[in-house]
Amino acid sequence: MSLEKKPGRRAFIRAAAAASLGGGVWLAATPSAETTVWQIDPSKCVQCGQCATNCVMNPSAVKCVHATRICGYCDLCSGFLQPGSPKLDTGAENELCPTAAIKRSFVEDPYFAYKIDEELCVGCAKCVKGCGKFGNGSLYLQIKRDLCQNCNECAIARQCPAQAIHRVPLSRAYFIKEAGAEENQAQ
Amino acid sequence: MNEPEKKVLPGWLWAVLALAVVAVVLFLFFTDRRPEPGPALRYDLSEYEAVDESLIRYAEMQRIPVALEAPCGLAVTADGRLVVVGDKVLLILDASGKELSRREWEFQPRCVAAAADGTIYLGVADGVAALPEPEGAPVFWEPLDEKSLLTSLAVNEQYVYAADAGNARVLQYDRSGRLLREFGGPNDRENTRRFIVPSPCFDIAFDSMGSLWIVNPGKLGIENYREDGSLLSAWYQPGMGLEGFAGCCNPAHIAFKSGNVLVTIEKGLNRVKTFAADRSFAGVVAAPEAIQAGWSDAADGHAPAPIRDLAVDGNDRILALHGPLQCILVFEALAPQKEME
Ligand code: SF4
Ligand code: SF4
Ligand code: SF4
C-alpha cells in the first residue's frame, strides 16, 4: 500500500481557482492586442451589391449612411430617384431604393433632405451608386457595429471585389465620408 | 490471453477517407459563393447609355495629345490656337496640335478663356489672373474669399465673367479687373439662390450672338442673362433620355456653335449632344461608349467625369478635353446643315 497521499477533489478545485485567478490578474496586467471590428472603407467600395447578399445577418449588418455635409439636397436626387423616374416625388414608382428605406423631406424650394431608415435598409448600395454617378457621393455603406456579429472571417470581406472591408481597432471611429475621401482611407 | 485486435478498416482506407473529407471541406470553402444580387438590387443605366447609331451625327476626326498629367481647362483663341491648362502649366498648341508654348508656374490654373485681342484669362485658386502676353507675367486680380472655386471663365470685348461654384455666383469684371456685378450668390440683391450648384460643375459660355449663358446645374438647364444681370430666358430639361440632363449637376459643360447650336457634356452619363437654336434635340456627338473607350477607370464609381472641358473652334469643330486620356477629342458634323434646321 502506498503512503503517498492522493490529491483530493477539494485541493484540485482550490488549485484550479488559484490558477484562474492568477491568470486573470496576469491577463489584466499584460497589455493585450485591442479588439478589432470589421469596417468598410468607403473610398474603396465599388458598390457591387454583395454586402446585401453575403452578410450572415439577414438583413445585412451593412447599412447606407448619409454624409449630410456633402449632400447637395437636390430635388432630382439620383440616390433617391429611379433612373428615368416619371416624376420627382415620393411615389413608389419613382423611388430607387428597393425597400423604400430613403426618406425625402422638403426643406425649402428647391432643397430636399434625405434620411436613411436603417431598419429597412438592406445595404444593397443601389442608392450609393446613383448618388456617386451623378451627385456628390454623399451616400455610402458602412458595417454597423451594433448589428455586426464580428465574425472571425467576415463573409462579405471574403467576396468583396474591391478589398474594401478591413479589421480596425474597436476604439477607432467609423470611417466617415466628408469632403475628401482620402482622409478616411483605411491603413 | 489477449485477443488479437480486429481492424474494422485497413489503414489505407482511413487515409483515403481523410483525404476525401479534406477535399470536400476545401471544395465547400472555395465554392461558397452566394448568388449575385438580383436586378432589383442593381443600379443599371445601360438602357440610357446605349445610343441608337442613327442619332450620332458627328465623327471623331482627330485626337490631339496634351502633354499634361491632369488637363482641366480648354479655350480657343481668335486665330485658332488651342489653350490648355492643367497641373501648374499653360500650353498653347496650333490647330493641328503642335506645341507652340509651355508656361509653368507655382500656381494651378483651373479654367481658362481667351479674348479676341489675345489676352488669356486664368481661373486660379483665389481669383482671376490675366496674361496679356503669352510669355509675360500674369497679373493677379483682387483675391476672392476662401470659399471661392472658379470653374469657368468667359470673355468678350467689355467683360470677363467668372463662374464661382463655391459661392454659386457669376462675377462680372471689366477687362481691367474691376468687379462690377455678381449674379447669384450672397451679394445678389434680387436672388441669392439664383444658381443651385451642388458640385464643382458650373459652366458659362457666350452663344454665337454674344449673349451670356450660365448653367444652372441644380435645375438641369441653362439661363440666359443680360449684362446688367437680368434674366432673359431659361431652359431646363431634366430627364435621363437623350433630350434631357440627369442627376443634379448637368450639363457639366456647354459651348455654342454658329447658328446658336448648343453643345453639352454631361457627367454620370458621359455623352456629348447638340441642341438646335430652338433647343430641340439635334443629335449625339459622342455616346458614352465612345467617351469611355480606353478609359481604365470607367467602372470606378469614384473617378471624376472624363471630359474636363468643352470648346468650339472657328470651323465649328467640337473640341472635348479628355482628362484621363490626356487629349482633345475633335469632332466634326457629318451633315452640318441638319442641326440648323
Ligand atoms: S462587397 Fe465590397 S465593393 Fe461590394 S458593396 Fe460591399 S464593400 Fe462595396
Ligand atoms: S438603396 Fe439599398 S443601400 Fe440604399 S437605402 Fe435602399 S436598401 Fe439601403
Ligand atoms: S462580420 Fe459577419 S455580421 Fe459583420 S458584416 Fe461581416 S458577415 Fe456580416
XYZ file of C-alpha atoms and ligand atoms in Angstrom:
552
model
C 0.000 0.000 0.000
C 1.356 3.339 -0.934
C 1.762 6.003 1.724
C 1.584 8.756 -0.874
C -1.423 10.983 -0.361
C -3.610 11.355 -3.448
C -4.780 14.973 -4.018
C -8.382 15.240 -3.015
C -11.124 16.898 -5.086
C -11.150 19.963 -2.824
C -7.443 20.510 -3.273
C -7.837 20.260 -7.014
C -10.637 22.849 -7.083
C -8.545 25.174 -4.904
C -5.596 24.887 -7.229
C -7.748 25.494 -10.304
C -9.368 28.574 -8.746
C -5.977 29.979 -7.762
C -4.657 29.360 -11.253
C -7.567 31.055 -12.977
C -7.477 33.996 -10.571
C -3.755 34.405 -11.098
C -4.220 34.061 -14.847
C -6.919 36.716 -14.794
C -4.717 39.122 -12.852
C -1.828 38.415 -15.210
C -4.007 38.949 -18.273
C -5.370 42.198 -16.881
C -1.863 43.431 -16.149
C -0.438 42.467 -19.538
C -1.113 44.879 -22.381
C -3.006 42.852 -24.966
C -3.942 43.495 -28.613
C -7.108 45.583 -28.844
C -10.324 44.018 -30.121
C -10.861 44.716 -33.777
C -14.046 45.085 -35.775
C -14.901 44.915 -39.452
C -15.347 48.144 -41.332
C -15.879 49.293 -44.919
C -13.529 51.837 -46.446
C -15.990 53.969 -48.467
C -13.221 55.226 -50.718
C -12.598 51.674 -51.939
C -16.143 50.288 -52.154
C -17.316 49.870 -55.757
C -20.968 49.266 -54.793
C -21.091 45.738 -56.189
C -24.168 44.807 -54.152
C -22.573 41.820 -52.382
C -22.961 43.479 -48.990
C -26.691 42.847 -49.194
C -26.426 39.177 -50.090
C -23.286 37.908 -48.366
C -23.627 39.005 -44.748
C -24.506 36.218 -42.300
C -27.128 38.542 -40.891
C -30.443 38.866 -42.618
C -30.973 41.718 -43.318
C -27.317 42.621 -43.680
C -25.352 44.395 -40.942
C -24.238 46.783 -43.665
C -26.331 49.935 -43.942
C -26.352 53.047 -46.023
C -25.048 56.180 -44.276
C -25.675 59.720 -45.433
C -22.961 62.372 -45.149
C -25.322 65.334 -44.990
C -22.443 67.824 -45.041
C -21.567 66.897 -48.600
C -25.114 66.378 -49.821
C -26.463 68.828 -52.408
C -30.043 68.477 -51.048
C -31.041 68.087 -54.689
C -34.598 67.880 -55.910
C -33.519 65.420 -58.608
C -31.543 63.193 -56.229
C -30.051 60.329 -58.203
C -29.674 58.352 -54.986
C -33.372 58.647 -54.259
C -34.999 58.587 -57.684
C -35.115 55.727 -60.122
C -33.248 56.407 -63.409
C -35.866 57.899 -65.707
C -38.450 58.196 -62.932
C -41.586 59.769 -64.309
C -41.862 62.353 -61.519
C -39.630 63.951 -58.904
C -41.688 62.889 -55.920
C -42.028 60.199 -53.284
C -44.304 57.968 -55.371
C -43.224 54.331 -55.022
C -42.749 54.055 -58.788
C -40.147 56.850 -58.648
C -38.086 55.561 -55.745
C -34.787 53.861 -56.432
C -34.435 52.055 -53.102
C -35.950 48.569 -53.339
C -37.072 48.732 -49.700
C -38.131 52.399 -49.569
C -35.506 52.994 -46.883
C -34.694 56.541 -48.005
C -36.994 59.215 -46.666
C -37.255 62.501 -48.505
C -38.489 65.661 -46.849
C -38.897 69.187 -48.142
C -36.541 71.812 -46.691
C -37.228 74.922 -48.783
C -37.570 75.405 -52.503
C -35.742 73.685 -54.212
C -33.950 71.738 -51.464
C -34.821 68.333 -50.062
C -33.293 66.393 -47.171
C -32.723 62.633 -47.321
C -32.587 60.273 -44.359
C -31.969 56.525 -44.192
C -34.309 54.242 -42.252
C -31.770 51.670 -41.034
C -34.404 49.100 -40.226
C -35.459 48.967 -43.850
C -32.031 49.292 -45.467
C -30.530 46.015 -46.717
C -27.181 47.505 -47.752
C -27.607 46.894 -51.473
C -25.645 50.041 -52.479
C -28.051 50.905 -55.277
C -28.540 54.417 -53.914
C -24.809 54.785 -53.249
C -24.110 54.076 -56.888
C -26.776 56.505 -58.092
C -25.533 59.281 -55.809
C -21.902 58.747 -56.807
C -22.689 58.587 -60.503
C -24.456 61.932 -60.811
C -24.246 63.629 -57.445
C -21.716 64.388 -54.743
C -21.335 60.835 -53.441
C -22.753 61.690 -50.037
C -24.328 58.235 -49.594
C -22.039 55.347 -48.632
C -22.126 51.934 -46.983
C -20.837 51.043 -43.545
C -20.933 47.966 -41.284
C -22.937 48.944 -38.221
C -21.174 47.766 -35.064
C -24.395 47.250 -33.134
C -25.642 44.819 -35.776
C -22.431 43.111 -36.889
C -21.629 39.746 -35.283
C -17.920 40.450 -35.734
C -17.460 37.090 -37.408
C -13.970 35.644 -37.305
C -13.899 35.952 -41.029
C -16.393 38.440 -42.437
C -18.409 36.616 -45.114
C -18.640 39.813 -47.152
C -14.945 40.640 -46.885
C -14.211 37.259 -48.418
C -16.233 38.119 -51.519
C -15.646 41.872 -51.701
C -14.162 42.546 -55.158
C -12.580 45.806 -54.002
C -10.972 44.563 -50.766
C -12.855 47.412 -49.130
C -13.545 45.605 -45.839
C -10.857 45.645 -43.139
C -10.461 44.921 -39.479
C -9.864 48.100 -37.488
C -9.344 48.638 -33.733
C -12.640 48.972 -31.860
C -11.549 52.342 -30.480
C -11.163 53.744 -33.961
C -14.063 55.840 -35.145
C -16.156 54.776 -38.119
C -14.680 55.699 -41.477
C -16.906 58.558 -42.436
C -17.209 60.351 -45.699
C -16.541 64.039 -45.649
C -15.256 66.500 -48.209
C -12.134 64.491 -49.109
C -12.348 60.711 -49.315
C -8.548 60.362 -48.987
C -8.506 61.351 -45.348
C -10.820 58.474 -44.490
C -8.889 55.735 -46.147
C -8.061 52.580 -44.208
C -4.429 51.892 -43.488
C -4.786 -14.245 -23.029
C -5.246 -11.192 -25.173
C -7.430 -11.492 -28.247
C -5.706 -10.237 -31.448
C -7.030 -6.720 -32.283
C -9.541 -6.747 -35.128
C -9.180 -3.997 -37.717
C -12.544 -2.777 -38.994
C -10.996 -0.933 -41.955
C -7.486 -1.167 -43.318
C -5.181 1.833 -42.758
C -5.039 2.873 -46.391
C -8.824 3.212 -46.485
C -8.715 5.538 -43.475
C -6.194 7.677 -45.326
C -8.398 7.823 -48.440
C -11.431 8.758 -46.320
C -9.482 11.506 -44.544
C -8.328 12.902 -47.883
C -11.903 12.836 -49.208
C -13.150 14.767 -46.161
C -10.397 17.391 -46.603
C -11.236 17.685 -50.314
C -14.967 18.187 -49.589
C -14.219 20.835 -46.934
C -11.880 22.693 -49.281
C -14.387 22.450 -52.130
C -17.179 23.849 -49.946
C -14.916 26.615 -48.663
C -13.818 27.831 -52.062
C -17.153 27.466 -53.829
C -19.207 29.094 -51.090
C -20.484 31.983 -53.179
C -23.914 33.390 -52.763
C -25.810 34.312 -55.906
C -25.116 37.719 -57.409
C -27.615 40.366 -56.266
C -30.751 40.270 -58.413
C -31.914 43.052 -60.747
C -33.953 44.794 -58.040
C -30.722 45.430 -56.108
C -28.676 46.575 -59.089
C -28.255 50.144 -60.318
C -28.498 49.835 -64.060
C -28.032 52.662 -66.540
C -27.363 50.510 -69.598
C -30.704 51.469 -71.153
C -29.648 55.121 -71.102
C -26.038 54.511 -72.041
C -26.985 52.739 -75.258
C -27.360 55.190 -78.132
C -29.020 54.442 -81.454
C -26.312 54.736 -84.146
C -28.623 56.757 -86.376
C -28.672 59.563 -83.796
C -24.902 60.019 -83.848
C -24.385 63.000 -86.138
C -20.655 63.541 -85.636
C -17.424 61.694 -86.275
C -14.258 61.862 -84.223
C -11.679 63.212 -86.693
C -8.629 63.637 -84.536
C -7.112 63.179 -81.084
C -4.721 65.937 -80.125
C -2.389 64.750 -77.364
C -1.956 67.122 -74.436
C 1.296 66.752 -72.501
C -0.272 67.326 -69.082
C -0.877 64.985 -66.158
C -4.350 66.364 -65.389
C -5.645 68.759 -68.065
C -8.682 70.681 -66.813
C -9.376 73.756 -68.965
C -9.564 74.455 -72.701
C -10.088 77.579 -74.809
C -9.673 78.512 -78.453
C -8.110 81.852 -79.423
C -9.495 84.064 -82.179
C -6.731 82.875 -84.531
C -7.496 79.199 -83.881
C -4.769 78.280 -81.385
C -5.701 75.920 -78.564
C -5.021 76.956 -74.971
C -4.988 74.169 -72.391
C -4.399 74.418 -68.639
C -3.759 71.694 -66.107
C -1.209 70.711 -63.449
C 0.628 74.069 -62.979
C 1.008 74.601 -66.677
C -0.433 76.529 -69.608
C 0.017 75.016 -73.050
C -0.569 76.748 -76.358
C -0.974 74.474 -79.379
C -1.648 75.251 -83.016
C -4.871 73.899 -84.545
C -3.127 70.673 -85.559
C -1.813 70.108 -82.017
C 1.806 71.253 -82.404
C 3.086 72.767 -79.162
C 3.827 76.490 -79.580
C 4.424 77.479 -75.988
C 4.541 75.985 -72.497
C 4.423 78.081 -69.307
C 4.980 76.585 -65.874
C 4.087 78.355 -62.622
C 3.837 77.815 -58.893
C 0.042 78.182 -59.001
C -2.521 75.889 -60.557
C -4.924 77.288 -63.168
C -8.312 75.535 -63.137
C -10.035 77.176 -66.089
C -9.124 79.427 -68.987
C -10.598 81.870 -71.527
C -9.020 83.678 -74.460
C -10.060 87.180 -75.551
C -10.158 88.335 -79.171
C -7.132 90.613 -78.547
C -5.043 87.622 -77.459
C -5.221 88.172 -73.672
C -5.573 84.925 -71.803
C -7.507 84.795 -68.521
C -6.905 82.101 -65.945
C -9.117 80.984 -63.071
C -6.760 80.287 -60.157
C -7.206 79.297 -56.507
C -8.079 82.774 -55.239
C -9.434 84.539 -58.295
C -8.663 85.603 -61.835
C -5.249 86.185 -63.371
C -4.781 87.962 -66.710
C -1.990 87.124 -69.111
C -1.773 89.981 -71.653
C 1.192 88.344 -73.400
C 1.544 84.553 -73.514
C 5.193 84.882 -72.441
C 4.623 87.754 -69.978
C 3.947 87.717 -66.234
C 0.401 87.016 -65.048
C -1.476 89.899 -63.410
C -3.498 88.708 -60.418
C -6.767 90.471 -59.769
C -8.251 91.205 -56.344
C -8.310 87.883 -54.452
C -11.688 86.299 -53.734
C -12.780 84.750 -50.451
C -11.641 81.285 -49.320
C -14.877 79.621 -50.353
C -14.472 80.644 -53.993
C -13.851 77.983 -56.578
C -13.666 79.234 -60.148
C -14.809 76.620 -62.621
C -15.294 78.579 -65.834
C -14.388 81.901 -67.475
C -15.870 83.709 -70.474
C -14.637 86.926 -72.028
C -15.980 89.393 -74.609
C -14.860 92.861 -75.628
C -16.115 94.525 -72.443
C -16.347 91.961 -69.691
C -14.766 88.953 -68.114
C -17.222 86.614 -66.423
C -16.077 84.091 -63.819
C -18.274 81.221 -62.562
C -17.627 80.649 -58.857
C -19.036 77.233 -57.901
C -18.020 77.674 -54.242
C -20.383 80.634 -53.798
C -22.889 79.692 -56.537
C -22.387 83.030 -58.297
C -21.053 84.522 -61.500
C -18.761 87.534 -61.185
C -18.733 90.220 -63.827
C -15.475 92.170 -64.207
C -14.442 94.831 -66.638
C -11.406 93.938 -68.709
C -9.101 95.743 -66.288
C -10.159 93.518 -63.406
C -12.660 95.782 -61.624
C -15.502 93.763 -60.125
C -18.766 95.224 -61.438
C -21.567 92.870 -60.519
C -22.421 89.497 -59.027
C -25.137 87.243 -60.476
C -26.447 84.937 -57.744
C -24.581 84.267 -54.521
C -24.601 86.208 -51.245
C -24.281 89.681 -52.852
C -27.077 89.341 -55.411
C -29.737 91.730 -54.160
C -32.512 90.074 -56.138
C -31.882 86.399 -55.617
C -29.041 84.963 -53.555
C -30.073 81.434 -54.549
C -30.236 82.076 -58.253
C -27.969 79.147 -59.064
C -28.047 75.725 -57.417
C -24.544 74.343 -57.568
C -24.205 71.071 -55.651
C -20.799 70.152 -57.111
C -17.951 71.906 -58.955
C -19.786 71.684 -62.294
C -20.698 75.277 -63.112
C -20.061 76.478 -66.637
C -20.646 79.681 -68.594
C -20.365 80.470 -72.306
C -21.350 83.059 -74.910
C -23.639 81.954 -77.707
C -22.896 82.824 -81.320
C -24.784 86.142 -80.902
C -22.544 87.083 -77.964
C -25.192 86.547 -75.296
C -24.178 85.061 -71.938
C -25.491 81.652 -70.880
C -24.975 80.255 -67.394
C -25.616 76.631 -66.458
C -27.966 76.207 -63.524
C -26.866 72.676 -62.640
C -29.429 72.076 -59.877
C -32.204 72.940 -62.304
C -30.655 70.856 -65.087
C -30.612 73.592 -67.644
C -29.168 76.884 -68.776
C -30.105 80.523 -68.231
C -29.513 83.489 -70.486
C -28.534 86.844 -68.910
C -28.255 90.447 -69.994
C -25.087 92.205 -68.969
C -26.985 94.114 -66.255
C -27.642 90.780 -64.555
C -31.294 90.437 -65.534
C -32.571 87.079 -66.684
C -33.542 86.920 -70.360
C -34.650 83.321 -70.683
C -34.174 79.910 -69.155
C -34.274 76.373 -70.490
C -34.431 73.432 -68.100
C -34.531 69.882 -69.355
C -34.463 67.273 -66.573
C -34.544 63.672 -67.748
C -32.373 60.664 -68.416
C -33.212 60.384 -72.111
C -31.092 61.945 -74.837
C -33.158 65.141 -74.842
C -32.535 65.753 -71.151
C -29.963 66.120 -68.404
C -29.862 63.736 -65.474
C -28.688 63.870 -61.882
C -28.005 67.054 -60.004
C -25.150 68.725 -61.836
C -25.781 68.765 -65.560
C -24.987 69.899 -68.180
C -21.439 69.818 -66.812
C -20.030 71.907 -69.685
C -21.535 73.909 -72.516
C -20.310 75.605 -75.697
C -22.004 77.132 -78.722
C -21.529 76.548 -82.413
C -22.556 79.019 -85.087
C -26.307 79.393 -85.512
C -26.642 79.215 -81.709
C -26.381 75.440 -81.709
C -25.803 74.384 -78.101
C -23.236 71.675 -77.339
C -23.424 69.946 -73.952
C -21.395 67.454 -71.977
C -22.812 65.545 -69.058
C -21.392 63.868 -66.011
C -22.755 60.470 -64.982
C -23.967 59.676 -68.465
C -20.795 60.650 -70.311
C -22.295 61.859 -73.560
C -21.906 64.884 -75.819
C -25.025 66.228 -77.538
C -26.194 69.174 -79.591
C -29.433 71.152 -79.446
C -30.695 73.450 -82.201
C -31.247 77.163 -81.577
C -34.872 76.452 -80.565
C -33.405 73.905 -78.092
C -34.875 70.918 -79.836
C -32.573 67.887 -79.599
C -30.318 67.879 -82.683
C -28.173 64.799 -82.238
C -25.438 62.961 -80.418
C -21.825 63.971 -80.902
C -20.345 61.118 -78.903
C -22.087 58.327 -76.997
C -20.856 57.112 -73.566
C -19.242 54.127 -75.255
C -17.017 56.395 -77.367
C -16.126 58.720 -74.496
C -15.291 55.815 -72.184
C -13.264 53.784 -74.713
C -9.721 53.380 -73.424
C -10.533 54.964 -70.049
C -9.303 52.487 -67.450
C -11.381 53.967 -64.599
C -14.695 53.822 -66.467
C -16.100 51.307 -63.965
C -14.791 53.141 -60.896
C -17.652 54.986 -59.242
C -15.200 57.363 -57.538
C -13.493 58.567 -60.727
C -14.372 62.117 -61.829
C -16.114 62.521 -65.197
C -13.584 62.098 -68.023
C -14.449 65.166 -70.101
C -12.986 68.170 -68.299
C -13.884 70.990 -70.689
C -15.536 71.763 -73.968
C -14.921 74.309 -76.751
C -15.866 75.017 -80.351
C -13.281 76.299 -82.825
C -13.671 78.745 -85.711
C -14.501 75.884 -88.091
C -17.380 74.732 -85.876
C -15.456 71.659 -84.795
C -16.328 70.444 -81.298
C -13.330 70.006 -79.002
C -13.700 67.893 -75.855
C -10.827 67.831 -73.377
C -10.456 64.245 -72.160
C -8.657 64.231 -68.800
C -7.737 60.548 -68.332
C -6.713 60.098 -71.987
C -4.803 63.425 -71.884
C -6.019 64.571 -75.265
C -8.502 66.752 -77.081
C -11.138 64.794 -79.000
C -12.028 66.653 -82.183
C -15.497 66.052 -83.644
C -16.886 67.205 -86.963
C -20.519 67.153 -88.068
C -21.419 64.538 -90.682
C -24.211 66.747 -92.075
C -23.619 70.258 -90.655
C -26.764 71.872 -92.053
C -29.099 69.390 -90.282
C -28.833 70.804 -86.781
C -29.506 74.334 -88.053
C -32.897 73.292 -89.413
S -18.761 43.858 -51.137
Fe -17.179 45.458 -51.065
S -17.391 46.589 -53.020
Fe -19.251 45.324 -52.755
S -20.734 46.746 -51.818
Fe -19.717 45.626 -50.127
S -17.947 46.897 -49.529
Fe -18.672 47.647 -51.509
S -30.918 51.538 -51.946
Fe -30.055 49.777 -50.818
S -28.341 50.665 -49.633
Fe -29.608 52.386 -50.310
S -31.001 52.784 -48.588
Fe -32.059 51.387 -50.003
S -31.601 49.327 -49.251
Fe -30.123 50.737 -48.275
S -18.602 40.297 -39.842
Fe -20.331 38.900 -40.130
S -22.128 40.085 -39.426
Fe -20.445 41.543 -39.692
S -20.739 42.386 -41.763
Fe -19.314 40.632 -41.944
S -20.615 38.846 -42.373
Fe -21.960 40.493 -41.626
